[in-house]
Short mmCIF file of C-alpha atoms in Angstrom, two decimals:
data_model
loop_
_atom_site.label_atom_id
_atom_site.label_comp_id
_atom_site.label_asym_id
_atom_site.label_seq_id
_atom_site.Cartn_x
_atom_site.Cartn_y
_atom_site.Cartn_z
CA UNK A 298 -25.41 -43.76 -98.85
CA UNK A 299 -23.32 -42.67 -101.52
CA UNK A 300 -23.00 -46.18 -103.53
CA UNK A 301 -20.18 -44.10 -106.00
CA UNK A 302 -17.94 -45.12 -103.15
CA UNK A 303 -18.71 -48.51 -102.75
CA UNK A 304 -16.78 -51.13 -104.04
CA UNK A 305 -16.71 -55.31 -104.46
CA UNK A 306 -14.58 -57.91 -103.38
CA UNK A 307 -14.00 -61.61 -104.19
CA UNK A 308 -12.51 -64.81 -102.35
CA UNK A 309 -12.82 -68.43 -103.83
CA UNK A 310 -12.47 -71.36 -102.23
CA UNK A 311 -12.10 -75.24 -103.50
CA UNK A 312 -12.92 -78.29 -102.29
CA UNK A 313 -10.91 -81.45 -101.13
CA UNK A 314 -11.28 -82.91 -104.12
CA UNK A 315 -9.51 -79.88 -106.18
CA UNK A 316 -5.90 -81.33 -106.99
CA UNK A 317 -4.34 -79.14 -104.63
CA UNK A 318 -6.15 -79.55 -101.90
CA UNK A 319 -5.65 -83.53 -102.59
CA UNK A 320 -1.76 -83.07 -102.03
CA UNK A 321 -2.66 -80.75 -99.44
CA UNK A 322 -4.25 -83.39 -97.49
CA UNK A 323 -1.57 -86.39 -98.39
CA UNK A 324 1.05 -84.05 -97.01
CA UNK A 325 -0.34 -83.29 -93.60
CA UNK A 326 -1.62 -86.56 -93.09
CA UNK A 327 1.68 -87.60 -93.82
CA UNK A 328 2.96 -85.42 -91.19
CA UNK A 329 0.04 -86.77 -88.49
CA UNK A 330 1.37 -90.21 -89.02
CA UNK A 331 5.09 -89.09 -88.03
CA UNK A 332 4.05 -87.17 -84.85
CA UNK A 333 1.35 -89.40 -83.80
CA UNK A 334 4.03 -91.36 -82.86
CA UNK A 335 6.96 -89.07 -82.84
CA UNK A 336 6.55 -85.23 -81.64
CA UNK A 337 9.93 -84.27 -82.21
CA UNK A 338 9.88 -85.22 -85.75
CA UNK A 339 10.93 -83.00 -88.72
CA UNK A 340 8.89 -82.96 -91.71
CA UNK A 341 8.38 -80.75 -94.47
CA UNK A 342 6.26 -83.22 -97.33
CA UNK A 343 5.56 -82.46 -100.61
CA UNK A 344 3.37 -83.91 -103.09
CA UNK A 345 2.15 -83.86 -106.20
CA UNK A 346 -0.62 -85.97 -107.86
CA UNK A 347 -1.75 -86.28 -111.51
CA UNK A 348 -3.25 -89.24 -113.64
CA UNK A 349 -2.86 -92.20 -111.95
CA UNK A 350 0.25 -90.85 -110.40
CA UNK A 351 1.27 -89.37 -106.53
CA UNK A 352 4.58 -88.29 -106.25
CA UNK A 353 6.19 -87.53 -102.55
CA UNK A 354 9.13 -85.52 -101.81
CA UNK A 355 10.75 -83.86 -98.78
CA UNK A 356 13.26 -84.05 -95.77
CA UNK A 357 11.97 -85.91 -92.60
CA UNK A 358 13.89 -86.70 -89.51
CA UNK A 359 12.70 -89.21 -87.36
CA UNK A 360 12.70 -92.32 -85.48
CA UNK A 361 9.57 -93.53 -86.84
CA UNK A 362 8.81 -95.02 -90.05
CA UNK A 363 5.51 -94.42 -91.83
CA UNK A 364 4.10 -95.95 -95.02
CA UNK A 365 3.51 -93.07 -97.23
CA UNK A 366 2.13 -95.11 -99.72
CA UNK A 367 -0.23 -96.39 -97.58
CA UNK A 368 -1.32 -93.14 -96.40
CA UNK A 369 -1.55 -91.75 -99.40
CA UNK A 370 -3.74 -94.13 -101.04
CA UNK A 371 -6.34 -94.20 -97.91
CA UNK A 372 -6.51 -90.16 -97.82
CA UNK A 373 -7.35 -90.24 -101.81
CA UNK A 374 -9.94 -92.86 -101.20
CA UNK A 375 -11.47 -91.03 -98.49
CA UNK A 376 -11.75 -87.83 -100.51
CA UNK A 377 -14.12 -90.06 -103.02
CA UNK A 378 -11.13 -90.95 -106.09
CA UNK A 379 -12.29 -94.76 -105.39
CA UNK A 380 -13.37 -95.43 -109.30
CA UNK A 381 -11.11 -95.95 -112.01
CA UNK A 382 -13.75 -93.85 -113.93
CA UNK A 383 -12.88 -90.68 -112.14
CA UNK A 384 -9.51 -91.51 -113.71
CA UNK A 385 -7.28 -91.04 -110.56
CA UNK A 386 -8.25 -93.70 -107.65
CA UNK A 387 -6.82 -94.66 -104.83
CA UNK A 388 -7.07 -98.52 -105.17
CA UNK A 389 -4.99 -98.22 -108.22
CA UNK A 390 -2.84 -95.22 -108.38
CA UNK A 391 1.50 -95.37 -108.17
CA UNK A 392 2.96 -93.60 -105.45
CA UNK A 393 6.56 -92.75 -106.02
CA UNK A 394 8.66 -91.68 -102.63
CA UNK A 395 11.63 -89.58 -102.95
CA UNK A 396 12.18 -88.75 -99.70
CA UNK A 397 15.95 -87.92 -97.34
CA UNK A 398 17.05 -87.00 -94.32
CA UNK A 399 16.73 -83.13 -92.95
CA UNK A 400 19.32 -80.32 -93.80
CA UNK A 401 21.53 -80.78 -90.09
CA UNK A 402 22.48 -77.16 -91.38
CA UNK A 403 18.82 -76.22 -91.05
CA UNK A 404 18.99 -78.44 -88.19
CA UNK A 405 21.63 -77.06 -86.03
CA UNK A 406 19.67 -73.53 -85.78
CA UNK A 407 16.27 -75.24 -84.84
CA UNK A 408 17.12 -77.92 -81.96
CA UNK A 409 19.05 -75.87 -79.30
CA UNK A 410 19.88 -77.30 -75.22
CA UNK A 411 17.12 -75.40 -73.98
CA UNK A 412 13.91 -75.46 -75.28
CA UNK A 413 12.74 -71.80 -75.37
CA UNK A 414 15.97 -70.86 -77.18
CA UNK A 415 14.57 -72.94 -80.12
CA UNK A 416 14.96 -71.30 -83.49
CA UNK A 417 13.26 -70.33 -85.89
CA UNK A 418 13.06 -73.07 -88.90
CA UNK A 419 13.34 -70.65 -91.86
CA UNK A 420 13.63 -66.54 -92.67
CA UNK A 421 10.42 -64.98 -93.16
CA UNK A 422 7.37 -63.10 -93.10
CA UNK A 423 4.05 -64.48 -91.48
CA UNK A 424 0.55 -62.56 -91.28
CA UNK A 425 -2.54 -62.84 -89.56
CA UNK A 426 -6.11 -61.26 -89.96
CA UNK A 427 -9.31 -60.99 -88.36
CA UNK A 428 -12.13 -58.52 -88.59
CA UNK A 429 -16.14 -58.30 -87.47
CA UNK A 430 -18.02 -59.06 -90.81
CA UNK A 431 -18.51 -62.63 -89.48
CA UNK A 432 -18.96 -64.88 -86.11
CA UNK A 433 -15.50 -66.46 -86.52
CA UNK A 434 -14.01 -63.24 -87.46
CA UNK A 435 -13.12 -63.80 -90.69
CA UNK A 436 -13.79 -62.07 -94.80
CA UNK A 437 -17.48 -62.60 -95.38
CA UNK A 438 -16.57 -63.72 -99.09
CA UNK A 439 -13.92 -66.10 -97.56
CA UNK A 440 -16.25 -67.73 -95.14
CA UNK A 441 -19.19 -68.35 -97.40
CA UNK A 442 -16.76 -69.71 -100.38
CA UNK A 443 -15.53 -72.21 -97.76
CA UNK A 444 -19.36 -72.72 -96.54
CA UNK A 445 -20.17 -73.81 -99.59
CA UNK A 446 -17.40 -75.91 -100.37
CA UNK A 447 -18.18 -77.78 -97.40
CA UNK A 448 -21.94 -78.21 -97.96
CA UNK A 449 -21.62 -79.38 -101.45
CA UNK A 450 -18.91 -82.29 -99.67
CA UNK A 451 -22.01 -82.84 -96.90
CA UNK A 452 -24.76 -83.03 -99.92
CA UNK A 453 -21.79 -85.45 -102.12
CA UNK A 454 -20.86 -87.46 -98.51
CA UNK A 455 -24.53 -88.13 -96.51
CA UNK A 456 -27.33 -86.51 -98.98
CA UNK A 457 -26.26 -88.05 -101.88
CA UNK A 458 -30.03 -88.44 -102.95
CA UNK A 459 -30.09 -84.53 -103.69
CA UNK A 460 -27.12 -84.27 -106.16
CA UNK A 461 -26.48 -88.18 -107.66
CA UNK A 462 -23.98 -86.81 -109.92
CA UNK A 463 -21.59 -84.59 -107.74
CA UNK A 464 -18.00 -86.09 -108.18
CA UNK A 465 -15.60 -84.63 -105.73
CA UNK A 466 -13.93 -82.04 -107.22
CA UNK A 467 -15.55 -78.54 -107.40
CA UNK A 468 -14.80 -74.27 -106.79
CA UNK A 469 -16.46 -71.49 -105.74
CA UNK A 470 -16.18 -67.71 -105.67
CA UNK A 471 -18.37 -65.04 -103.87
CA UNK A 472 -18.35 -61.64 -104.25
CA UNK A 473 -19.75 -58.84 -102.14
CA UNK A 474 -20.48 -55.18 -102.38
CA UNK A 475 -18.67 -53.27 -99.50
CA UNK A 476 -20.42 -49.85 -98.40
CA UNK A 477 -17.19 -47.63 -99.08
CA UNK A 478 -17.22 -45.23 -96.21
CA UNK A 479 -18.43 -48.18 -93.56
CA UNK A 480 -16.15 -50.89 -95.38
CA UNK A 481 -19.25 -52.82 -94.14
CA UNK A 482 -20.61 -55.91 -96.83
CA UNK A 483 -24.03 -54.62 -98.08
CA UNK A 484 -25.11 -57.60 -100.75
CA UNK A 485 -24.04 -60.74 -102.09
CA UNK A 486 -23.39 -59.56 -105.56
CA UNK A 487 -22.61 -63.15 -107.17
CA UNK A 488 -22.04 -66.66 -106.26
CA UNK A 489 -20.43 -68.83 -108.92
CA UNK A 490 -19.62 -72.63 -108.20
CA UNK A 491 -18.12 -74.78 -110.39
CA UNK A 492 -18.54 -78.41 -109.58
CA UNK A 493 -17.53 -81.72 -110.97
CA UNK A 494 -19.89 -84.15 -112.22
CA UNK A 495 -20.71 -87.21 -114.06
CA UNK A 496 -21.51 -87.80 -117.51
CA UNK A 497 -25.37 -87.30 -118.77
CA UNK A 498 -27.65 -90.60 -118.67
CA UNK A 499 -28.23 -91.42 -121.90
CA UNK A 500 -30.98 -89.42 -123.44
CA UNK A 501 -29.68 -85.93 -121.66
CA UNK A 502 -28.10 -83.35 -123.15
CA UNK A 503 -25.09 -81.47 -121.68
CA UNK A 504 -27.40 -78.24 -121.91
CA UNK A 505 -29.81 -80.46 -119.93
CA UNK A 506 -27.27 -81.45 -117.47
CA UNK A 507 -26.30 -77.86 -116.62
CA UNK A 508 -29.86 -76.97 -116.05
CA UNK A 509 -30.76 -79.48 -113.39
CA UNK A 510 -26.87 -78.66 -112.09
CA UNK A 511 -28.35 -74.83 -111.62
CA UNK A 512 -31.50 -75.21 -110.23
CA UNK A 513 -30.35 -77.69 -107.57
CA UNK A 514 -27.56 -74.94 -106.65
CA UNK A 515 -30.01 -72.13 -106.52
CA UNK A 516 -32.93 -74.45 -104.63
CA UNK A 517 -30.44 -77.04 -102.56
CA UNK A 518 -27.04 -75.49 -101.76
CA UNK A 519 -27.44 -72.15 -101.64
CA UNK A 520 -30.42 -72.04 -99.00
CA UNK A 521 -28.25 -74.80 -96.74
CA UNK A 522 -25.50 -72.61 -97.04
CA UNK A 523 -27.68 -69.38 -95.73
CA UNK A 524 -29.15 -70.86 -93.40
CA UNK A 525 -26.24 -71.44 -91.23
CA UNK A 526 -25.35 -67.60 -90.94
CA UNK A 527 -27.57 -64.77 -89.23
CA UNK A 528 -30.79 -62.94 -90.49
CA UNK A 529 -28.31 -59.97 -91.22
CA UNK A 530 -26.04 -62.32 -93.71
CA UNK A 531 -28.87 -63.77 -95.53
CA UNK A 532 -30.36 -60.50 -96.03
CA UNK A 533 -27.58 -59.48 -98.27
CA UNK A 534 -28.60 -62.47 -100.84
CA UNK A 535 -31.72 -61.47 -103.01
CA UNK A 536 -33.24 -61.81 -106.01
CA UNK A 537 -29.94 -59.55 -107.64
CA UNK A 538 -27.37 -61.64 -106.19
CA UNK A 539 -25.89 -63.15 -109.68
CA UNK A 540 -25.21 -67.08 -109.85
CA UNK A 541 -22.92 -68.21 -112.01
CA UNK A 542 -22.94 -72.28 -112.08
CA UNK A 543 -20.23 -74.45 -114.54
CA UNK A 544 -19.88 -71.56 -116.61
CA UNK A 545 -17.94 -74.07 -119.78
CA UNK A 546 -21.10 -75.35 -120.33
CA UNK A 547 -19.69 -79.41 -118.30
CA UNK A 548 -17.27 -80.65 -115.91
CA UNK A 549 -16.64 -83.99 -116.17
CA UNK A 550 -13.28 -84.44 -116.68
CA UNK A 551 -11.44 -83.42 -113.05
CA UNK A 552 -9.41 -83.71 -110.21
CA UNK A 553 -5.76 -84.85 -110.60
CA UNK A 554 -7.16 -86.64 -114.10
CA UNK A 555 -7.61 -82.85 -115.56
CA UNK A 556 -5.18 -80.73 -113.44
CA UNK A 557 -1.83 -81.39 -111.81
CA UNK A 558 -2.16 -80.90 -107.96
CA UNK A 559 0.73 -79.85 -105.70
CA UNK A 560 1.35 -79.07 -102.17
CA UNK A 561 1.09 -75.48 -100.96
CA UNK A 562 -0.52 -73.71 -104.30
CA UNK A 563 -3.59 -73.06 -102.44
CA UNK A 564 -2.48 -70.54 -100.09
CA UNK A 565 -5.03 -67.33 -100.26
CA UNK A 566 -7.37 -70.21 -99.57
CA UNK A 567 -5.86 -71.24 -96.82
CA UNK A 568 -5.75 -67.99 -94.94
CA UNK A 569 -7.63 -64.93 -95.70
CA UNK A 570 -8.97 -64.69 -99.64
CA UNK A 571 -6.95 -61.90 -100.26
CA UNK A 572 -8.10 -59.68 -97.67
CA UNK A 573 -4.72 -58.54 -94.75
CA UNK A 574 -1.74 -60.30 -96.44
CA UNK A 575 0.16 -63.41 -96.91
CA UNK A 576 3.89 -63.83 -96.70
CA UNK A 577 4.22 -66.85 -99.51
CA UNK A 578 4.76 -69.51 -96.87
CA UNK A 579 2.64 -72.81 -97.54
CA UNK A 580 1.54 -74.28 -94.35
CA UNK A 581 0.90 -78.50 -95.53
CA UNK A 582 3.31 -80.64 -95.18
CA UNK A 583 5.50 -78.70 -92.78
CA UNK A 584 5.93 -79.59 -88.64
CA UNK A 585 5.69 -76.66 -86.21
CA UNK A 586 9.19 -75.61 -86.11
CA UNK A 587 8.56 -74.09 -89.44
CA UNK A 588 7.24 -70.76 -88.32
CA UNK A 589 5.91 -70.48 -91.96
CA UNK A 590 2.88 -72.23 -90.20
CA UNK A 591 2.97 -72.24 -86.48
CA UNK A 592 3.48 -68.26 -86.86
CA UNK A 593 0.60 -67.66 -89.03
CA UNK A 594 -1.05 -69.62 -86.63
CA UNK A 595 -0.07 -67.44 -84.05
CA UNK A 596 -0.57 -64.25 -85.25
CA UNK A 597 -4.41 -65.29 -86.26
CA UNK A 598 -4.83 -65.95 -82.72
CA UNK A 599 -3.54 -62.72 -81.54
CA UNK A 600 -5.53 -60.80 -84.36
CA UNK A 601 -8.89 -62.74 -83.41
CA UNK A 602 -8.54 -62.18 -79.72
CA UNK A 603 -8.11 -58.25 -80.23
CA UNK A 604 -10.86 -58.44 -82.50
CA UNK A 605 -13.51 -60.03 -80.17
CA UNK A 606 -12.00 -58.48 -77.45
CA UNK A 607 -13.22 -55.02 -79.37
CA UNK A 608 -9.83 -53.69 -79.64
CA UNK A 609 -10.62 -52.57 -83.34
CA UNK A 610 -13.23 -53.99 -86.03
CA UNK A 611 -10.21 -55.27 -88.26
CA UNK A 612 -6.67 -56.02 -87.73
CA UNK A 613 -3.72 -57.19 -89.94
CA UNK A 614 -0.51 -58.53 -87.75
CA UNK A 615 2.77 -59.09 -88.88
CA UNK A 616 5.76 -61.45 -87.18
CA UNK A 617 9.09 -61.95 -88.59
CA UNK A 618 12.14 -64.19 -88.38
CA UNK A 619 15.49 -64.82 -88.97
CA UNK A 620 16.63 -68.62 -89.05
CA UNK A 621 17.97 -70.09 -86.37
CA UNK A 622 16.79 -66.94 -84.05
CA UNK A 623 13.90 -67.48 -81.64
CA UNK A 624 13.24 -64.36 -80.69
CA UNK A 625 10.94 -62.61 -84.10
CA UNK A 626 13.40 -59.46 -85.80
CA UNK A 627 9.81 -57.08 -86.03
CA UNK A 628 6.37 -57.10 -84.75
CA UNK A 629 3.81 -55.18 -86.60
CA UNK A 630 0.21 -53.90 -86.13
CA UNK A 631 -2.46 -52.89 -88.74
CA UNK A 632 -6.03 -51.62 -87.46
CA UNK A 633 -6.84 -50.05 -91.22
CA UNK A 634 -7.81 -46.85 -88.75
CA UNK A 635 -10.56 -49.36 -86.97
CA UNK A 636 -8.97 -49.36 -83.31
CA UNK A 637 -11.26 -48.81 -80.22
CA UNK A 638 -8.60 -47.29 -78.09
CA UNK A 639 -7.35 -44.10 -78.10
CA UNK A 640 -3.54 -45.33 -78.83
CA UNK A 641 -1.80 -45.86 -82.19
CA UNK A 642 -0.65 -49.16 -83.73
CA UNK A 643 2.71 -48.80 -82.95
CA UNK A 644 1.77 -48.51 -78.90
CA UNK A 645 -1.16 -51.04 -79.57
CA UNK A 646 1.22 -53.55 -81.23
CA UNK A 647 3.79 -52.91 -78.11
CA UNK A 648 1.34 -53.80 -75.88
CA UNK A 649 0.05 -56.88 -77.23
CA UNK A 650 3.78 -57.72 -78.15
CA UNK A 651 4.54 -58.70 -74.55
CA UNK A 652 1.17 -60.27 -74.14
CA UNK A 653 1.85 -62.87 -76.85
CA UNK A 654 5.84 -64.59 -76.36
CA UNK A 655 6.64 -64.98 -80.26
CA UNK A 656 9.65 -67.36 -79.77
CA UNK A 657 9.08 -70.78 -81.69
CA UNK A 658 9.04 -73.00 -78.91
CA UNK A 659 6.51 -70.51 -76.79
CA UNK A 660 3.98 -70.41 -80.16
CA UNK A 661 4.29 -74.26 -80.26
CA UNK A 662 3.44 -75.16 -76.33
CA UNK A 663 1.11 -72.43 -76.58
CA UNK A 664 -0.95 -73.56 -79.27
CA UNK A 665 -0.21 -77.29 -78.16
CA UNK A 666 1.11 -78.04 -82.28
CA UNK A 667 3.16 -81.03 -81.49
CA UNK A 668 0.58 -83.02 -82.04
CA UNK A 669 -1.41 -85.04 -85.12
CA UNK A 670 -3.85 -82.41 -85.60
CA UNK A 671 -2.72 -80.61 -89.31
CA UNK A 672 -4.93 -83.12 -91.92
CA UNK A 673 -7.90 -81.35 -90.94
CA UNK A 674 -6.79 -78.20 -91.56
CA UNK A 675 -6.16 -79.09 -94.72
CA UNK A 676 -9.65 -78.36 -96.32
CA UNK A 677 -11.77 -75.44 -96.14
CA UNK A 678 -9.25 -73.19 -94.61
CA UNK A 679 -6.85 -73.34 -91.91
CA UNK A 680 -8.59 -69.96 -90.20
CA UNK A 681 -11.98 -69.29 -88.92
CA UNK A 682 -12.37 -73.06 -88.25
CA UNK A 683 -13.94 -74.65 -85.15
CA UNK A 684 -11.71 -74.96 -82.44
CA UNK A 685 -12.50 -78.47 -80.82
CA UNK A 686 -11.27 -80.46 -78.01
CA UNK A 687 -10.48 -84.01 -76.88
CA UNK A 688 -10.79 -84.82 -80.35
CA UNK A 689 -10.07 -89.05 -80.48
CA UNK A 690 -7.49 -90.19 -83.68
CA UNK A 691 -6.31 -93.30 -84.30
CA UNK A 692 -3.05 -94.54 -85.70
CA UNK A 693 -2.27 -97.78 -86.99
CA UNK A 694 1.30 -98.66 -87.90
CA UNK A 695 3.29 -102.59 -88.97
CA UNK A 696 5.92 -101.41 -87.20
CA UNK A 697 5.19 -99.32 -84.00
CA UNK A 698 1.11 -100.72 -83.53
CA UNK A 699 -1.63 -99.06 -82.68
CA UNK A 700 -2.37 -95.45 -80.78
CA UNK A 701 -5.21 -93.36 -80.04
CA UNK A 702 -3.88 -89.56 -79.80
CA UNK A 703 -6.56 -86.87 -77.63
CA UNK A 704 -5.84 -83.86 -79.38
CA UNK A 705 -7.11 -79.91 -79.86
CA UNK A 706 -8.08 -78.81 -83.01
CA UNK A 707 -7.35 -75.53 -84.34
CA UNK A 708 -6.43 -73.83 -81.36
CA UNK A 709 -5.03 -70.95 -82.86
CA UNK A 710 -8.87 -70.22 -83.47
CA UNK A 711 -9.64 -70.14 -79.52
CA UNK A 712 -10.85 -66.93 -77.87
CA UNK A 713 -8.52 -67.37 -74.74
CA UNK A 714 -7.08 -64.01 -74.44
CA UNK A 715 -10.04 -61.88 -74.35
CA UNK A 716 -9.88 -60.92 -71.27
CA UNK A 717 -6.31 -60.66 -70.81
CA UNK A 718 -6.34 -58.06 -73.69
CA UNK A 719 -8.89 -55.91 -72.45
CA UNK A 720 -7.70 -55.94 -69.40
CA UNK A 721 -4.26 -54.63 -70.83
CA UNK A 722 -5.99 -51.74 -72.72
CA UNK A 723 -9.04 -50.87 -70.52
CA UNK A 724 -11.85 -52.32 -72.39
CA UNK A 725 -14.86 -52.77 -70.84
#
């Protein structure tokens, strides 16, 4: 191995208590409430959170009424902001709503007599990506970062005796060394975890508190995370891996009290951690008529199935749209030279485009997107999650009664097109 050609890549993730993720979850919870009772609802919902205050703004066209303040407060409490000492409390925060009806100019380009002619809700380009570094076809740097955050939340909520000082806000960052020739991960170089915590108890210094947190990250969190991975990935972590914990020395003030949160500010965390590409459009709070969301999910579905079919080791998919038009203006594939078939990327794109209808209405039907499935996607990444079927979600409206929905979560993560791709490309 020629180490001079090696390179390092880094991705980050944030917890459900991070202020931007609080905003994302509120926006998607509101979207779910509308879709549960009115699948035809058009929603574009933005949220801002700060000390003691939530502001919800956006455009909604629906026959259903949602008690937005009640939804926001429920989400905040469920995350763990339910105590006044956190300076952001779902029981006492104020909620300001500034929601109006969707523009008729946009609406006329989306709604058509024939469902299949439904136009894109906006112009833009969307990307999907997959690689074979992990079992869920995600970059290792991001997958580890997500798992650190998810496991830390599990400890906080399910095993609080292990790390009783944890508060909801936290961030993780993982750096991996890659072989410059094979582009494969060869070593976990650095793990950085910053987690919000209680004030040290009487007689405990900030330095002693930090030492305990650092020890718990090494002895409790990281072993729990690595146990979820295959042996070849666990072997990338060793005594040379640098562990950084709360580098400022103290992290008591956090969440919306420490930093204002906004919907859509963690789009790289939501997707591929800086690998591949991102078209710039956020996801949370948008119904699937907005191709920023639905087409990005469809591109991930294509890329994941292609890699699972062994068409390539790595793939980027791009699609673009014009507002009001159904058919994409372009469809692009990049395999980064890792293709396993004797075709150019352009030829691969032509075949895949025939297999996956990328008109918005077809995407929505294929991935079953007109369902209340979105709040779950607002934390720990929209991509790389486990597909789940027959999930029961209960909703309660003062105006329209109770409703139970049976839904499928993360449909864009299904590998249901693998055999079809293999047949189309003659892969055995």
